[in-house]
Amino acid sequence: MHRQSLSLSHPIDLSKGDAGLLSPAIASAPDALRIQGLAKSFGKTSVLKDLDLDVPRGSVYALLGRNGAGKSTLIQLMLGILQPTAGQIRMLGLDPARDGVELRQRVGYIPERLPMYDWMTVEETLRFVSPHYRNWSREDETRLVTTFRLDRTKKVRELSRGNIALLALVIAMAHDPELVLLDECTSGMDAIARSEFDRTVIDALHGSNRTVFFASHQIHEIERLCDWVGILHNGRLLLQAPVETLKSSVKMLRVTGMDKDENALAQSPNVLKAQTSGREWLITVQDYDEMTPPVKFFGGVVKEAIDLTLEEIFVALVAKEEARI
Amino acid sequence: MKTLIWKEWRETRMIPAAFCLLFLAINLFLITIQYLADHMHGARVTPPGGIYTVDSVKLTGVACSLLAAVVCGGSIVSSEASKGTMSFLTSLPVPKKSLWLVKAGIGFAGASAALLGILLLGLALIWVNFGWSAIAIAHQDPLAFLVMLTVLMLSAFTAVYAVSYAVSCLNNQTFASIVFAILACFAISGAGFGMILLLDGVTTQKLSEFNNHLITLHEFDYYLALYATLHNPESMIVATSFALLTLTVIALHISNVSFGATEEPRRRYLIPLRIVGKWTAVYASLGAALYGLYMVILFHVQPALMRQ
Amino acid sequence: MYIRLDQSSGSPLYLQIVDQVKSMIAGGALRAGDRLPTVRELASELVVNPNTIAHAYQHLERERVVETRRGLGSFVSAAEPVLSLGARRARVAALLDRALVEAHHVDLNADEIRALLEERMSEMADAERSDELASSK
């Protein structure tokens, strides 16, 4: 097993109100999703290998990964649509393979391709879906439909893609789910619809101990919303950590007067990227300690530690992993 | 559950309507040709007796009903996959069995509606054009024969539907499913006929051997039951209906196992082979055992009882 | 409350919120006793994870910039610095160092830097005074 994990200089203890800022009651609750040793192969192709993943209850967890990393397969396994080749999944304490129907009562799922019957109107779609859920709330449904300004009499084929996604969100939320699963659903949405969508997800978090799981490419959009992030690469989880921990551990150092030993730099496991900028070097490291920031680096002087966006961190981590293989 | 039924019916209801219309259209077309032929001067277009007869109505009726069964069965599952809405259904908190059941049921309801519609239209056409007397059945007991024919027809109809439904569960495209279903029905009918011919050939051979004193009565007795069945219309109808109902059950089993099995599209086609293999093994051994038991009773137990 | 978040800078969102609240207070947009929006309200308005807002508010509370009254909400506290002079000096020193490095790079000499400093300080004082005049009318 070969996994490069984020080496934290100070371990994060969730039970204290420190990183993640979950109240103690929530932090000690069992995980919303717990995956151990998961593997999935289709014939000879191995899509997921020895995956361990934990999503704390009440968190907003973002699963990042390149196309083909295995995100959609993972979600299908989580919902019980596919069966694992090996390993264990417990979602809200249930096994998706055995208790799929009960799980789908408690989970709101919005898939990438938003399949719906285009001959049905918005109203017919809602009336088609609602009797199956025991916790369906007519008030929530009405409130959401009004907020999104959806025309109940319009047929689904007449709706824009953004409106279809909003309809899917109504269906996913109106039955008071404990866990909301979003698979790349805002791609192709215009900015306004996307903002409405995200705002509804944020509002839904209030006081309900609801967990949100995103699988997405739109790292820029996700960065505002999530407090945990997991990076999937080549079927394995590269790392998972609270976003703030990640952002405080992965920084870009501006260094002057360094020995230009490129090989040593590349070999060092904590150096993700190294590039020159005039006479200075910009080194992306993954073990930055805010308590005791480094003053010297490879013989040079550290002038500044620059914050990186989640997207930059993701790109650097994946690039390092790919260079290693 | 109720809303699932509503949705399936809304999607299916066009098919029976379409097939009733098709049946009507074909017959009107034939009537027109007949009319034109009869009233045109010169060359005769229709064969002696006419192109539009009671038999033609019956034939087109049977063909349209069976086709309706194929289309209803063959499209109801694969159209979900081809439109991509299958994942919408499977994401609902409903067990797969319920989804399968509602689809099978409503598809069959649609096919039955087509059958009923065509039957009524056919009777109306016959009554209007030929009168009730045209529907004569040459048999000593018309009512019983009619009942048996109905049973046969319904068994065939159900079997065709079930086979098409099974094909639909294995295939992702509606058009391909319908084509494969038709081919499968023909293939199965062909196999059935082939087997009957084979059995007939064997028993006839044995009969001639017996007549030429090549085998004893005792040996021939084993083939007698089979021969009698093959040459008796009533027993043939019973046997065929039974076989068709068995086929229906097997097809439904296959469809149940492969419903929503989107996982490995290639391996999916092994499912029917596996199930058919299992059923054939079960049935063949069961059939052989029963036949053997029947022989034993007929030739050993019964005479022994009679000797008492 | 209008807060503009710059995601491309990479700096943590909660710190950006903290900084902007502080500059709103320094600039007079927020006064002692003003009520801040609830975590939920602000999270919804900015479309940001409520935990981030909560973190920012906790940070502000720790620095006694903001105080929370049970059941009523979070309010801007009367300016009572709690940090020692040394800690306060250290804070500003770090920021000054960055400005000085930049000034060095663009070749401003020591006198020019001091003049600039005086300029900026008197401008801020002027702005504060005119705000007070405007609000008292």
PDB file of C-alpha atoms in Angstrom, chain A residues 17 20-22 60 195 198-199 202-203 205-206 220-221 223-227 244 247 254 304 307-309, chain C residues 5 7-14 40 43-52 54-55 58 98 101 105:
ATOM      1  CA  GLY A  17     -13.586  23.468  18.828  1.00  0.00           C
ATOM      2  CA  GLY A  20     -13.537  22.416  11.593  1.00  0.00           C
ATOM      3  CA  LEU A  21     -15.262  24.260  14.437  1.00  0.00           C
ATOM      4  CA  LEU A  22     -17.852  21.589  14.817  1.00  0.00           C
ATOM      5  CA  VAL A  60     -19.532  19.799   3.885  1.00  0.00           C
ATOM      6  CA  SER A 195     -25.476  30.999  -6.795  1.00  0.00           C
ATOM      7  CA  ASP A 198     -25.304  26.978  -3.556  1.00  0.00           C
ATOM      8  CA  ARG A 199     -27.240  29.328  -1.325  1.00  0.00           C
ATOM      9  CA  ILE A 202     -25.847  26.555   2.630  1.00  0.00           C
ATOM     10  CA  ASP A 203     -29.263  27.368   4.077  1.00  0.00           C
ATOM     11  CA  LEU A 205     -27.024  23.231   6.692  1.00  0.00           C
ATOM     12  CA  HIS A 206     -28.373  25.416   9.433  1.00  0.00           C
ATOM     13  CA  HIS A 220     -13.256  27.511  -7.146  1.00  0.00           C
ATOM     14  CA  GLU A 221     -16.962  27.320  -6.321  1.00  0.00           C
ATOM     15  CA  GLU A 223     -13.840  26.317  -1.827  1.00  0.00           C
ATOM     16  CA  ARG A 224     -16.386  28.682  -0.280  1.00  0.00           C
ATOM     17  CA  LEU A 225     -18.726  25.902   0.669  1.00  0.00           C
ATOM     18  CA  CYS A 226     -16.743  22.981   2.031  1.00  0.00           C
ATOM     19  CA  ASP A 227     -14.944  22.485   5.281  1.00  0.00           C
ATOM     20  CA  GLU A 244      -8.269  25.158   6.801  1.00  0.00           C
ATOM     21  CA  LYS A 247      -4.528  25.704   3.449  1.00  0.00           C
ATOM     22  CA  ARG A 254       9.458  32.886  -1.574  1.00  0.00           C
ATOM     23  CA  GLU A 304       7.472  35.284   2.545  1.00  0.00           C
ATOM     24  CA  ASP A 307      -1.301  31.528   0.707  1.00  0.00           C
ATOM     25  CA  LEU A 308      -2.594  29.293  -2.058  1.00  0.00           C
ATOM     26  CA  THR A 309      -6.107  28.735  -3.334  1.00  0.00           C
TER      27      THR A 309
ATOM     28  CA  LEU C   5     -14.191  37.920  -0.630  1.00  0.00           C
ATOM     29  CA  GLN C   7     -10.852  33.775  -3.550  1.00  0.00           C
ATOM     30  CA  SER C   8      -7.944  34.145  -5.918  1.00  0.00           C
ATOM     31  CA  SER C   9      -5.651  35.526  -3.234  1.00  0.00           C
ATOM     32  CA  GLY C  10      -5.562  32.208  -1.448  1.00  0.00           C
ATOM     33  CA  SER C  11      -5.771  33.874   1.927  1.00  0.00           C
ATOM     34  CA  PRO C  12      -8.192  32.071   4.235  1.00  0.00           C
ATOM     35  CA  LEU C  13     -11.752  33.305   3.887  1.00  0.00           C
ATOM     36  CA  TYR C  14     -12.321  33.661   7.603  1.00  0.00           C
ATOM     37  CA  ARG C  40     -26.744  31.971   9.223  1.00  0.00           C
ATOM     38  CA  ALA C  43     -23.436  32.556   5.362  1.00  0.00           C
ATOM     39  CA  SER C  44     -26.509  32.787   3.168  1.00  0.00           C
ATOM     40  CA  GLU C  45     -25.672  36.249   1.911  1.00  0.00           C
ATOM     41  CA  LEU C  46     -22.062  35.480   1.034  1.00  0.00           C
ATOM     42  CA  VAL C  47     -22.781  31.874   0.001  1.00  0.00           C
ATOM     43  CA  VAL C  48     -20.054  30.622   2.313  1.00  0.00           C
ATOM     44  CA  ASN C  49     -19.902  27.681   4.688  1.00  0.00           C
ATOM     45  CA  PRO C  50     -21.391  28.732   8.054  1.00  0.00           C
ATOM     46  CA  ASN C  51     -18.385  27.249   9.839  1.00  0.00           C
ATOM     47  CA  THR C  52     -16.179  29.805   8.133  1.00  0.00           C
ATOM     48  CA  ALA C  54     -18.448  31.092  12.833  1.00  0.00           C
ATOM     49  CA  HIS C  55     -14.652  30.878  12.817  1.00  0.00           C
ATOM     50  CA  GLN C  58     -14.939  33.529  17.134  1.00  0.00           C
ATOM     51  CA  ARG C  98       6.025  43.883   4.388  1.00  0.00           C
ATOM     52  CA  VAL C 101      10.254  45.407   1.817  1.00  0.00           C
ATOM     53  CA  HIS C 105      12.038  47.197  -3.949  1.00  0.00           C
TER      54      HIS C 105
END
